[in-house]
Tab-separated table of C-alpha atoms in Angstrom:
chain	number	residue	atom	x	y	z
A	17	UNK	CA	-3.097	-15.129	-33.756
A	18	UNK	CA	-2.996	-14.089	-36.954
A	19	UNK	CA	-4.924	-14.910	-40.261
A	20	UNK	CA	-5.504	-13.207	-43.224
A	21	UNK	CA	-9.118	-12.506	-42.253
A	22	UNK	CA	-7.947	-11.055	-39.009
A	23	UNK	CA	-5.487	-9.083	-40.923
A	24	UNK	CA	-8.112	-7.891	-42.858
A	25	UNK	CA	-10.561	-6.889	-39.916
A	26	UNK	CA	-7.986	-5.093	-38.503
A	27	UNK	CA	-7.209	-2.942	-41.580
A	28	UNK	CA	-10.722	-2.424	-41.720
A	29	UNK	CA	-11.153	-0.903	-38.108
A	30	UNK	CA	-7.984	1.456	-38.784
A	31	UNK	CA	-9.826	2.784	-41.935
A	32	UNK	CA	-12.706	5.401	-42.187
A	33	UNK	CA	-15.141	3.403	-44.334
A	34	UNK	CA	-17.766	2.203	-42.172
A	35	UNK	CA	-18.459	-1.366	-41.579
A	36	UNK	CA	-21.946	-3.265	-40.976
A	37	UNK	CA	-21.528	-6.121	-38.478
A	38	UNK	CA	-24.258	-8.825	-38.419
A	39	UNK	CA	-24.394	-11.166	-35.455
A	40	UNK	CA	-26.459	-14.226	-35.398
A	41	UNK	CA	-27.737	-17.096	-33.793
A	42	UNK	CA	-30.095	-18.744	-31.270
A	43	UNK	CA	-31.646	-17.443	-27.897
A	44	UNK	CA	-28.375	-16.747	-26.290
A	45	UNK	CA	-27.148	-14.030	-28.833
A	46	UNK	CA	-30.748	-13.137	-29.004
A	47	UNK	CA	-30.320	-11.948	-25.467
A	48	UNK	CA	-33.706	-11.556	-24.090
A	49	UNK	CA	-35.159	-12.701	-20.851
A	50	UNK	CA	-31.812	-14.392	-19.115
A	51	UNK	CA	-30.059	-10.907	-18.797
A	52	UNK	CA	-33.031	-9.700	-16.335
A	53	UNK	CA	-32.679	-6.335	-18.059
A	54	UNK	CA	-28.885	-5.686	-18.416
A	55	UNK	CA	-27.144	-5.914	-21.628
A	56	UNK	CA	-26.350	-8.813	-23.904
A	57	UNK	CA	-23.227	-9.501	-25.303
A	58	UNK	CA	-24.172	-7.960	-28.952
A	59	UNK	CA	-25.069	-5.028	-26.905
A	60	UNK	CA	-21.546	-4.792	-25.630
A	61	UNK	CA	-20.118	-5.043	-28.693
A	62	UNK	CA	-22.291	-2.630	-29.924
A	63	UNK	CA	-20.815	-0.191	-27.319
A	64	UNK	CA	-17.118	-1.068	-27.903
A	65	UNK	CA	-17.460	-0.639	-31.794
A	66	UNK	CA	-19.624	2.633	-31.861
A	67	UNK	CA	-18.701	4.099	-28.701
A	68	UNK	CA	-15.351	3.229	-27.585
A	69	UNK	CA	-13.769	2.711	-31.275
A	70	UNK	CA	-15.698	5.885	-31.953
A	71	UNK	CA	-16.877	4.110	-35.094
A	72	UNK	CA	-20.036	5.844	-35.304
A	73	UNK	CA	-21.150	5.309	-38.807
A	74	UNK	CA	-20.874	1.664	-38.256
A	75	UNK	CA	-24.038	-0.753	-37.743
A	76	UNK	CA	-24.583	-3.671	-35.594
A	77	UNK	CA	-27.320	-5.912	-36.424
A	78	UNK	CA	-28.584	-8.549	-34.055
A	79	UNK	CA	-30.713	-11.435	-36.389
A	80	UNK	CA	-30.391	-14.240	-33.707
A	81	UNK	CA	-33.613	-15.646	-32.824
A	82	UNK	CA	-34.697	-18.082	-29.971
A	83	UNK	CA	-35.074	-21.295	-30.522
A	84	UNK	CA	-33.353	-21.814	-33.933
A	85	UNK	CA	-30.815	-23.827	-35.123
A	86	UNK	CA	-28.363	-23.796	-37.879
A	87	UNK	CA	-30.613	-24.971	-40.514
A	88	UNK	CA	-33.080	-22.243	-39.675
A	89	UNK	CA	-30.620	-19.835	-40.128
A	90	UNK	CA	-29.548	-21.182	-43.457
A	91	UNK	CA	-33.198	-21.484	-44.749
A	92	UNK	CA	-33.831	-17.627	-43.800
A	93	UNK	CA	-30.192	-16.690	-44.672
A	94	UNK	CA	-31.121	-13.878	-46.807
A	95	UNK	CA	-33.016	-11.991	-44.168
A	96	UNK	CA	-30.943	-12.943	-41.317
A	97	UNK	CA	-27.498	-12.359	-42.946
A	98	UNK	CA	-27.221	-11.207	-46.628
A	99	UNK	CA	-29.613	-8.639	-46.847
A	100	UNK	CA	-27.695	-6.542	-44.510
A	101	UNK	CA	-24.880	-6.414	-46.821
A	102	UNK	CA	-22.565	-7.418	-43.848
A	103	UNK	CA	-18.830	-6.813	-43.742
A	104	UNK	CA	-18.370	-9.034	-40.625
A	105	UNK	CA	-20.876	-12.057	-39.471
A	106	UNK	CA	-20.612	-13.506	-36.358
A	107	UNK	CA	-22.442	-16.921	-35.552
A	108	UNK	CA	-22.949	-18.660	-32.240
A	109	UNK	CA	-25.023	-21.649	-32.497
A	110	UNK	CA	-25.441	-25.591	-31.336
A	111	UNK	CA	-27.329	-25.188	-28.075
A	112	UNK	CA	-30.516	-26.195	-29.961
A	113	UNK	CA	-28.875	-28.264	-32.299
A	114	UNK	CA	-27.353	-30.608	-30.033
A	115	UNK	CA	-30.726	-31.480	-28.341
A	116	UNK	CA	-32.338	-34.585	-28.448
A	117	UNK	CA	-35.854	-33.359	-27.246
A	118	UNK	CA	-38.455	-31.196	-28.782
A	119	UNK	CA	-39.893	-30.671	-32.289
A	120	UNK	CA	-36.786	-30.835	-34.502
A	121	UNK	CA	-35.137	-33.845	-35.760
A	122	UNK	CA	-32.197	-35.440	-33.720
A	123	UNK	CA	-29.033	-34.439	-35.826
A	124	UNK	CA	-25.355	-35.569	-35.383
A	125	UNK	CA	-22.255	-33.447	-35.211
A	126	UNK	CA	-21.101	-34.522	-38.757
A	127	UNK	CA	-24.304	-33.148	-40.175
A	128	UNK	CA	-24.075	-29.912	-37.829
A	129	UNK	CA	-20.490	-29.353	-38.972
A	130	UNK	CA	-21.584	-29.801	-42.531
A	131	UNK	CA	-24.232	-26.960	-42.157
A	132	UNK	CA	-21.404	-24.674	-40.071
A	133	UNK	CA	-19.340	-25.156	-43.400
A	134	UNK	CA	-22.015	-24.334	-45.625
A	135	UNK	CA	-22.698	-20.969	-43.501
A	136	UNK	CA	-18.986	-19.895	-43.708
A	137	UNK	CA	-18.906	-20.455	-47.351
A	138	UNK	CA	-22.046	-18.266	-47.847
A	139	UNK	CA	-20.674	-15.115	-45.847
A	140	UNK	CA	-17.457	-15.455	-47.418
A	141	UNK	CA	-19.460	-15.293	-50.977
A	142	UNK	CA	-20.770	-12.141	-49.665
A	143	UNK	CA	-17.066	-10.786	-49.025
A	144	UNK	CA	-17.896	-10.623	-45.172
A	145	UNK	CA	-15.712	-12.043	-42.533
A	146	UNK	CA	-17.394	-14.930	-40.895
A	147	UNK	CA	-16.874	-15.412	-37.044
A	148	UNK	CA	-17.322	-18.569	-35.072
A	149	UNK	CA	-18.689	-18.952	-31.487
A	150	UNK	CA	-18.885	-22.035	-29.557
A	151	UNK	CA	-21.814	-22.368	-27.484
A	152	UNK	CA	-21.368	-21.767	-23.755
A	153	UNK	CA	-21.868	-24.745	-21.045
A	154	UNK	CA	-24.889	-26.658	-20.282
A	155	UNK	CA	-25.700	-28.162	-16.939
A	156	UNK	CA	-26.164	-31.362	-18.172
A	157	UNK	CA	-27.901	-32.900	-15.168
A	158	UNK	CA	-30.634	-30.153	-15.421
A	159	UNK	CA	-30.443	-30.285	-19.189
A	160	UNK	CA	-29.818	-34.087	-20.437
A	161	UNK	CA	-31.216	-33.668	-23.660
A	162	UNK	CA	-28.569	-31.348	-24.249
A	163	UNK	CA	-25.618	-33.928	-23.234
A	164	UNK	CA	-23.891	-33.786	-26.586
A	165	UNK	CA	-23.265	-30.006	-26.108
A	166	UNK	CA	-19.324	-30.606	-25.985
A	167	UNK	CA	-19.365	-32.542	-29.551
A	168	UNK	CA	-21.165	-29.885	-31.179
A	169	UNK	CA	-18.819	-27.306	-29.856
A	170	UNK	CA	-15.924	-29.455	-31.134
A	171	UNK	CA	-17.453	-29.595	-34.597
A	172	UNK	CA	-17.237	-25.975	-34.330
A	173	UNK	CA	-13.582	-25.936	-33.479
A	174	UNK	CA	-12.903	-28.225	-36.068
A	175	UNK	CA	-14.703	-26.236	-38.827
A	176	UNK	CA	-12.916	-22.992	-37.835
A	177	UNK	CA	-9.417	-24.860	-37.948
A	178	UNK	CA	-10.177	-26.456	-41.402
A	179	UNK	CA	-11.548	-23.519	-43.068
A	180	UNK	CA	-9.214	-21.120	-41.213
A	181	UNK	CA	-12.271	-18.786	-39.623
A	182	UNK	CA	-12.016	-16.739	-36.722
A	183	UNK	CA	-12.961	-18.348	-33.636
A	184	UNK	CA	-14.161	-17.454	-30.331
A	185	UNK	CA	-13.889	-20.384	-28.162
A	186	UNK	CA	-16.900	-19.584	-25.705
A	187	UNK	CA	-17.042	-23.205	-24.692
A	188	UNK	CA	-13.782	-23.390	-23.289
A	189	UNK	CA	-13.838	-19.906	-21.686
A	190	UNK	CA	-17.022	-21.246	-19.835
A	191	UNK	CA	-15.436	-24.516	-18.796
A	192	UNK	CA	-12.279	-22.580	-17.478
A	193	UNK	CA	-14.388	-20.329	-15.614
A	194	UNK	CA	-16.251	-23.261	-13.945
A	195	UNK	CA	-12.892	-25.208	-13.130
A	196	UNK	CA	-14.121	-27.940	-15.615
A	197	UNK	CA	-17.745	-27.672	-14.545
A	198	UNK	CA	-20.559	-25.490	-14.894
A	199	UNK	CA	-19.999	-21.827	-13.960
A	200	UNK	CA	-22.762	-21.085	-12.119
A	201	UNK	CA	-22.189	-17.528	-11.532
A	202	UNK	CA	-22.542	-16.931	-15.202
A	203	UNK	CA	-25.770	-19.128	-15.727
A	204	UNK	CA	-29.461	-18.002	-15.506
A	205	UNK	CA	-30.706	-21.120	-15.705
A	206	UNK	CA	-29.127	-24.850	-17.362
A	207	UNK	CA	-28.173	-23.375	-20.977
A	208	UNK	CA	-28.750	-19.446	-20.795
A	209	UNK	CA	-25.885	-17.200	-19.648
A	210	UNK	CA	-27.026	-14.542	-17.373
A	211	UNK	CA	-25.632	-10.943	-17.501
A	212	UNK	CA	-22.156	-11.792	-16.110
A	213	UNK	CA	-22.242	-14.725	-18.456
A	214	UNK	CA	-22.957	-12.458	-21.374
A	215	UNK	CA	-20.173	-10.065	-19.861
A	216	UNK	CA	-17.918	-13.224	-20.490
A	217	UNK	CA	-18.821	-13.860	-23.903
A	218	UNK	CA	-18.593	-10.092	-24.594
A	219	UNK	CA	-14.747	-10.347	-23.629
A	220	UNK	CA	-14.123	-13.711	-25.404
A	221	UNK	CA	-15.390	-12.083	-28.770
A	222	UNK	CA	-13.779	-9.068	-28.208
A	223	UNK	CA	-10.459	-10.878	-27.933
A	224	UNK	CA	-11.523	-13.072	-31.029
A	225	UNK	CA	-11.859	-9.971	-33.090
A	226	UNK	CA	-9.224	-7.777	-31.817
A	227	UNK	CA	-11.435	-5.150	-30.715
A	228	UNK	CA	-9.402	-3.521	-27.609
A	229	UNK	CA	-10.280	0.187	-27.546
A	230	UNK	CA	-7.391	2.308	-25.769
A	231	UNK	CA	-8.372	3.259	-22.237
A	232	UNK	CA	-11.349	1.437	-22.292
A	233	UNK	CA	-13.991	1.697	-19.565
A	234	UNK	CA	-16.004	-1.252	-20.971
A	235	UNK	CA	-13.525	-3.942	-20.950
A	236	UNK	CA	-12.385	-3.334	-17.224
A	237	UNK	CA	-15.965	-3.295	-16.272
A	238	UNK	CA	-16.652	-6.670	-18.025
A	239	UNK	CA	-13.822	-8.357	-16.557
A	240	UNK	CA	-14.724	-7.363	-12.996
A	241	UNK	CA	-18.234	-8.487	-13.770
A	242	UNK	CA	-16.992	-11.888	-14.610
A	243	UNK	CA	-14.349	-11.794	-11.558
A	244	UNK	CA	-17.390	-10.992	-9.108
A	245	UNK	CA	-19.370	-13.941	-10.209
A	246	UNK	CA	-16.935	-16.559	-9.523
A	247	UNK	CA	-17.666	-16.139	-6.052
A	248	UNK	CA	-21.056	-17.629	-6.660
């Protein structure tokens, strides 16, 4: 896969100027509780960039907040994104947006897609590279309020295709790992990945970003962790 923004990112990774990376989203990116003390996917990204790529002057900021939707991120965009003067901004969102329960109004995939498009526009307005991620699987039988997750993942794919945005299709990755069902070995509850799930998310994001350090220690370990989870 190639695109102008991927080429731009590759060039930036090959240059000496430090980059600021902002990862944002909801509880999955926030990375608390469900990893049970192990690393979340933003922490794996941090090791790949600042450790294995040796980009020690890069900064990786995680501004995700548990329970949030895209509208909360847009409303708090200055604090969550623009105040960090980012060069790269990744967004994983949709698990809460698709819900028909809780305190937030029910929204349709089209409204969600419009908000995702606005996010992309704002990020590009900062001169940064946006990277979208679809949300991972949901056990719909145990979380029926999130039964629309596939439609919201598809909305992200459509925005990414229309706007030519880099995409880590984590939903498709988890579907593949689960053989079309829920990949139980990657989940801590009906919609939060466990530590192995975060290893899978890190691999998916690294592929989308073209982050592949030579003689990496981390990537084989993450791959093995995901493979081991398949026996569950």
